[in-house]
CSV table of N, CA, C and O in Angstrom, one decimal:
chain,number,residue,atom,x,y,z
A,1,MET,N,61.7,87.8,34.3
A,1,MET,CA,62.9,86.9,35.4
A,1,MET,C,63.4,87.7,36.1
A,1,MET,O,63.3,87.4,37.4
A,2,LEU,N,63.9,88.8,35.9
A,2,LEU,CA,64.7,89.7,36.9
A,2,LEU,C,63.5,90.4,37.7
A,2,LEU,O,62.6,91.1,36.9
A,3,THR,N,63.4,90.9,38.9
A,3,THR,CA,62.6,91.9,39.5
A,3,THR,C,63.0,93.5,39.0
A,3,THR,O,64.2,93.7,38.4
A,4,ALA,N,62.2,94.4,39.1
A,4,ALA,CA,62.4,95.6,38.9
A,4,ALA,C,63.9,95.9,39.6
A,4,ALA,O,64.7,96.9,39.2
A,5,ARG,N,63.8,95.7,40.8
A,5,ARG,CA,64.7,96.1,41.7
A,5,ARG,C,66.2,95.4,41.3
A,5,ARG,O,67.2,96.0,41.4
A,6,GLU,N,66.0,94.1,41.0
A,6,GLU,CA,67.2,93.5,40.7
A,6,GLU,C,67.8,94.0,39.2
A,6,GLU,O,69.1,94.2,39.1
A,7,ARG,N,66.9,95.0,38.4
A,7,ARG,CA,67.6,95.3,37.0
A,7,ARG,C,68.2,96.7,37.5
A,7,ARG,O,69.3,97.1,37.1
A,8,ASP,N,67.5,97.3,38.6
A,8,ASP,CA,68.3,98.7,39.2
A,8,ASP,C,69.8,98.1,39.7
A,8,ASP,O,70.7,98.8,39.2
A,9,VAL,N,70.0,97.2,40.5
A,9,VAL,CA,70.9,96.7,41.0
A,9,VAL,C,71.7,96.4,39.8
A,9,VAL,O,73.0,96.7,39.8
A,10,LEU,N,71.3,95.6,39.0
A,10,LEU,CA,72.2,95.1,37.8
A,10,LEU,C,72.9,96.2,36.9
A,10,LEU,O,74.1,96.4,36.7
A,11,ARG,N,72.1,97.2,36.8
A,11,ARG,CA,72.5,98.4,36.3
A,11,ARG,C,73.7,99.0,37.0
A,11,ARG,O,74.6,99.4,36.2
A,12,LEU,N,73.9,99.0,38.3
A,12,LEU,CA,74.7,99.6,39.1
A,12,LEU,C,76.1,98.9,39.2
A,12,LEU,O,77.0,99.2,39.0
A,13,LEU,N,75.6,97.5,39.0
A,13,LEU,CA,76.8,96.5,38.8
A,13,LEU,C,77.4,96.5,37.8
A,13,LEU,O,78.9,96.7,37.7
A,14,ALA,N,76.9,97.0,36.6
A,14,ALA,CA,77.4,97.3,35.5
A,14,ALA,C,78.4,98.4,35.3
A,14,ALA,O,79.5,98.6,34.5
A,15,LEU,N,78.3,99.4,36.3
A,15,LEU,CA,78.6,100.7,36.4
A,15,LEU,C,80.0,100.5,37.4
A,15,LEU,O,80.7,101.5,37.6
A,16,GLY,N,80.0,99.3,38.1
A,16,GLY,CA,81.3,98.7,39.0
A,16,GLY,C,80.9,99.2,40.2
A,16,GLY,O,82.1,99.4,41.0
A,17,ARG,N,79.6,99.4,40.5
A,17,ARG,CA,79.6,99.7,42.0
A,17,ARG,C,79.4,98.6,43.2
A,17,ARG,O,79.2,97.5,42.6
A,18,SER,N,80.1,99.1,44.1
A,18,SER,CA,80.3,97.8,45.1
A,18,SER,C,78.9,97.6,46.0
A,18,SER,O,78.1,98.7,45.5
A,19,ASN,N,78.4,96.8,46.7
A,19,ASN,CA,77.3,96.6,47.5
A,19,ASN,C,76.8,98.0,48.3
A,19,ASN,O,75.9,98.4,48.2
A,20,ARG,N,78.0,98.4,49.1
A,20,ARG,CA,77.7,99.7,49.7
A,20,ARG,C,77.3,100.6,49.0
A,20,ARG,O,76.3,101.3,49.2
A,21,GLN,N,77.9,101.0,47.6
A,21,GLN,CA,77.3,102.0,46.8
A,21,GLN,C,76.3,101.8,46.2
A,21,GLN,O,75.5,102.7,46.2
A,22,ILE,N,75.9,100.5,45.8
A,22,ILE,CA,74.7,100.2,45.2
A,22,ILE,C,73.4,100.4,46.5
A,22,ILE,O,72.6,101.1,46.0
A,23,GLY,N,74.0,100.2,47.7
A,23,GLY,CA,72.9,100.6,48.6
A,23,GLY,C,72.7,102.1,49.1
A,23,GLY,O,71.4,102.5,49.2
A,24,GLU,N,73.6,102.6,48.9
A,24,GLU,CA,73.2,104.1,49.1
A,24,GLU,C,72.8,104.8,48.0
A,24,GLU,O,72.1,105.7,48.1
A,25,GLU,N,72.9,104.4,46.6
A,25,GLU,CA,72.2,105.0,45.5
A,25,GLU,C,70.5,104.5,45.6
A,25,GLU,O,69.9,105.3,44.9
A,26,LEU,N,70.5,103.2,46.0
A,26,LEU,CA,69.2,102.9,46.0
A,26,LEU,C,68.3,103.1,47.2
A,26,LEU,O,67.3,102.4,47.4
A,27,PHE,N,68.9,103.6,48.6
A,27,PHE,CA,68.7,103.8,49.4
A,27,PHE,C,68.1,102.4,50.3
A,27,PHE,O,66.9,102.2,51.0
A,28,ILE,N,68.8,101.4,50.2
A,28,ILE,CA,68.9,100.0,50.7
A,28,ILE,C,70.1,99.7,51.6
A,28,ILE,O,71.3,100.5,51.2
A,29,SER,N,70.1,98.9,52.3
A,29,SER,CA,71.5,98.5,53.1
A,29,SER,C,72.4,97.8,52.2
A,29,SER,O,71.9,97.3,51.1
A,30,ALA,N,73.5,97.9,52.4
A,30,ALA,CA,74.7,97.1,51.8
A,30,ALA,C,74.1,95.5,51.6
A,30,ALA,O,74.5,94.8,50.6
A,31,LYS,N,73.7,94.8,53.1
A,31,LYS,CA,73.3,93.7,53.0
A,31,LYS,C,72.3,93.2,52.0
A,31,LYS,O,72.2,92.2,51.4
A,32,THR,N,71.0,94.0,51.9
A,32,THR,CA,70.1,93.9,51.0
A,32,THR,C,70.6,93.9,49.6
A,32,THR,O,70.1,93.1,48.7
A,33,ALA,N,71.8,95.0,49.4
A,33,ALA,CA,72.4,95.1,48.0
A,33,ALA,C,73.1,93.7,47.6
A,33,ALA,O,72.9,92.9,46.9
A,34,SER,N,73.6,93.2,48.7
A,34,SER,CA,74.3,91.9,48.4
A,34,SER,C,73.1,90.6,48.2
A,34,SER,O,73.5,89.7,47.5
A,35,VAL,N,72.1,90.8,49.0
A,35,VAL,CA,71.2,89.7,48.5
A,35,VAL,C,70.7,89.7,47.4
A,35,VAL,O,70.4,88.7,46.5
A,36,HIS,N,70.2,91.1,46.7
A,36,HIS,CA,70.0,91.3,45.4
A,36,HIS,C,71.2,90.6,44.3
A,36,HIS,O,70.6,89.9,43.2
A,37,VAL,N,72.3,91.1,44.7
A,37,VAL,CA,73.4,90.7,44.0
A,37,VAL,C,73.3,88.8,43.9
A,37,VAL,O,73.6,88.6,42.7
A,38,SER,N,73.4,88.3,45.0
A,38,SER,CA,73.4,87.0,45.1
A,38,SER,C,72.0,86.3,44.0
A,38,SER,O,72.2,85.3,43.5
A,39,ASN,N,70.8,86.9,44.2
A,39,ASN,CA,69.8,86.6,43.6
A,39,ASN,C,70.0,86.8,42.3
A,39,ASN,O,69.3,85.8,41.3
A,40,ILE,N,70.7,87.6,41.6
A,40,ILE,CA,71.0,87.9,40.4
A,40,ILE,C,72.0,86.9,39.7
A,40,ILE,O,71.6,86.5,38.3
A,41,LEU,N,72.9,86.7,40.4
A,41,LEU,CA,73.8,85.6,39.9
A,41,LEU,C,73.4,84.3,39.6
A,41,LEU,O,73.4,83.6,38.8
A,42,ALA,N,72.4,83.9,41.1
A,42,ALA,CA,71.7,82.4,40.7
A,42,ALA,C,70.6,82.6,39.5
A,42,ALA,O,70.8,81.6,38.7
A,43,LYS,N,70.0,83.5,39.5
A,43,LYS,CA,69.0,83.7,38.1
A,43,LYS,C,69.7,83.7,36.9
A,43,LYS,O,69.0,83.2,35.8
A,44,LEU,N,70.8,84.4,36.8
A,44,LEU,CA,71.4,84.3,35.2
A,44,LEU,C,72.5,83.1,35.4
A,44,LEU,O,73.3,83.2,34.4
A,45,ALA,N,72.5,82.5,36.3
A,45,ALA,CA,73.7,81.5,36.3
A,45,ALA,C,75.2,81.8,36.2
A,45,ALA,O,75.8,81.2,35.4
A,46,ALA,N,75.5,82.9,36.7
A,46,ALA,CA,76.6,83.6,36.8
A,46,ALA,C,77.5,83.2,38.1
A,46,ALA,O,77.0,83.1,39.1
A,47,ALA,N,79.0,83.1,37.4
A,47,ALA,CA,79.8,82.9,38.8
A,47,ALA,C,80.3,84.1,39.4
A,47,ALA,O,80.9,84.0,40.7
A,48,SER,N,80.0,85.1,38.9
A,48,SER,CA,80.6,86.4,39.2
A,48,SER,C,79.9,87.8,38.9
A,48,SER,O,79.1,87.5,38.2
A,49,ARG,N,80.0,88.8,39.7
A,49,ARG,CA,79.5,90.0,39.3
A,49,ARG,C,79.9,90.3,37.5
A,49,ARG,O,78.8,90.8,36.9
A,50,THR,N,81.1,90.2,37.3
A,50,THR,CA,81.6,90.4,36.0
A,50,THR,C,80.9,89.5,35.2
A,50,THR,O,80.2,90.0,33.8
A,51,GLU,N,80.5,88.6,35.2
A,51,GLU,CA,80.0,87.4,34.4
A,51,GLU,C,78.5,87.7,34.1
A,51,GLU,O,78.1,87.4,33.3
A,52,ALA,N,78.0,88.1,35.6
A,52,ALA,CA,76.4,88.6,35.4
A,52,ALA,C,76.3,89.7,34.5
A,52,ALA,O,75.4,89.5,33.9
A,53,VAL,N,77.2,90.6,34.6
A,53,VAL,CA,77.1,91.8,33.9
A,53,VAL,C,77.1,91.2,32.2
A,53,VAL,O,76.4,91.8,31.2
A,54,ALA,N,78.0,90.6,31.9
A,54,ALA,CA,78.6,90.0,30.6
A,54,ALA,C,77.2,89.3,30.1
A,54,ALA,O,76.7,89.6,29.0
A,55,ILE,N,76.6,88.6,30.9
A,55,ILE,CA,75.3,87.7,30.3
A,55,ILE,C,74.1,88.7,29.9
A,55,ILE,O,73.3,88.9,29.4
A,56,ALA,N,74.1,89.5,31.3
A,56,ALA,CA,73.2,90.8,30.9
A,56,ALA,C,73.1,91.6,29.9
A,56,ALA,O,72.1,92.0,29.0
A,57,TYR,N,74.4,92.0,29.2
A,57,TYR,CA,74.6,92.6,28.0
A,57,TYR,C,74.2,91.8,26.9
A,57,TYR,O,73.1,92.2,25.8
A,58,ARG,N,74.6,90.6,26.8
A,58,ARG,CA,74.4,89.5,25.8
A,58,ARG,C,72.8,89.3,25.6
A,58,ARG,O,72.3,89.0,24.5
A,59,GLN,N,72.1,89.2,26.7
A,59,GLN,CA,70.7,89.1,26.7
A,59,GLN,C,69.8,90.2,26.6
A,59,GLN,O,68.6,90.2,26.6
A,60,GLY,N,70.3,91.5,26.4
A,60,GLY,CA,69.7,92.6,26.7
A,60,GLY,C,68.9,93.1,27.6
A,60,GLY,O,67.9,93.8,27.5
A,61,LEU,N,69.4,92.8,28.7
A,61,LEU,CA,69.0,93.0,29.9
A,61,LEU,C,69.1,94.5,30.3
A,61,LEU,O,68.5,95.2,31.1
A,62,ILE,N,70.4,94.7,30.1
A,62,ILE,CA,70.8,96.3,30.5
A,62,ILE,C,71.5,96.7,29.0
A,62,ILE,O,72.0,95.7,28.1
A,63,THR,N,71.8,97.9,28.7
A,63,THR,CA,72.7,98.2,27.5
A,63,THR,C,73.7,99.3,28.0
A,63,THR,O,73.3,99.8,29.1
A,64,PRO,N,74.6,99.4,27.5
A,64,PRO,CA,75.8,100.4,27.6
A,64,PRO,C,75.3,101.7,28.0
A,64,PRO,O,74.4,102.0,27.3
A,65,GLU,N,76.0,102.0,28.8
A,65,GLU,CA,75.7,103.4,29.2
A,65,GLU,C,76.2,104.5,28.1
A,65,GLU,O,77.4,104.0,27.7
A,66,PRO,N,75.7,105.4,27.5
A,66,PRO,CA,76.2,106.4,26.6
A,66,PRO,C,77.4,107.0,27.2
A,66,PRO,O,77.5,107.4,28.2
A,67,THR,N,78.4,107.0,26.3
A,67,THR,CA,80.0,107.7,26.7
A,67,THR,C,80.0,109.2,26.1
A,67,THR,O,79.4,109.4,25.1
A,68,THR,N,80.4,110.0,27.0
A,68,THR,CA,80.6,111.5,26.3
A,68,THR,C,82.0,111.6,26.0
A,68,THR,O,83.0,111.4,26.5
A,69,SER,N,82.2,112.1,24.6
A,69,SER,CA,83.8,112.2,24.2
A,69,SER,C,84.0,113.6,24.5
A,69,SER,O,83.2,114.9,24.5
A,70,THR,N,85.2,114.0,24.8
A,70,THR,CA,85.8,115.4,25.0
A,70,THR,C,86.5,115.9,23.8
A,70,THR,O,86.9,115.2,22.8
């Protein structure tokens, strides 16, 4: 359903990254990151980035990042 690149973008969305930050981390333009985000929202039928992340967690497309305790 999602491409490998869209899954990469989704993982960074879950970490709260902006399109610019996603672009920098994946070596793509912010505009390209925006297109990937739009495709993710459409494919998951999500109204927002937050909803897309919630749907992705529920569907097992991404898993929560482990946290370190101090």
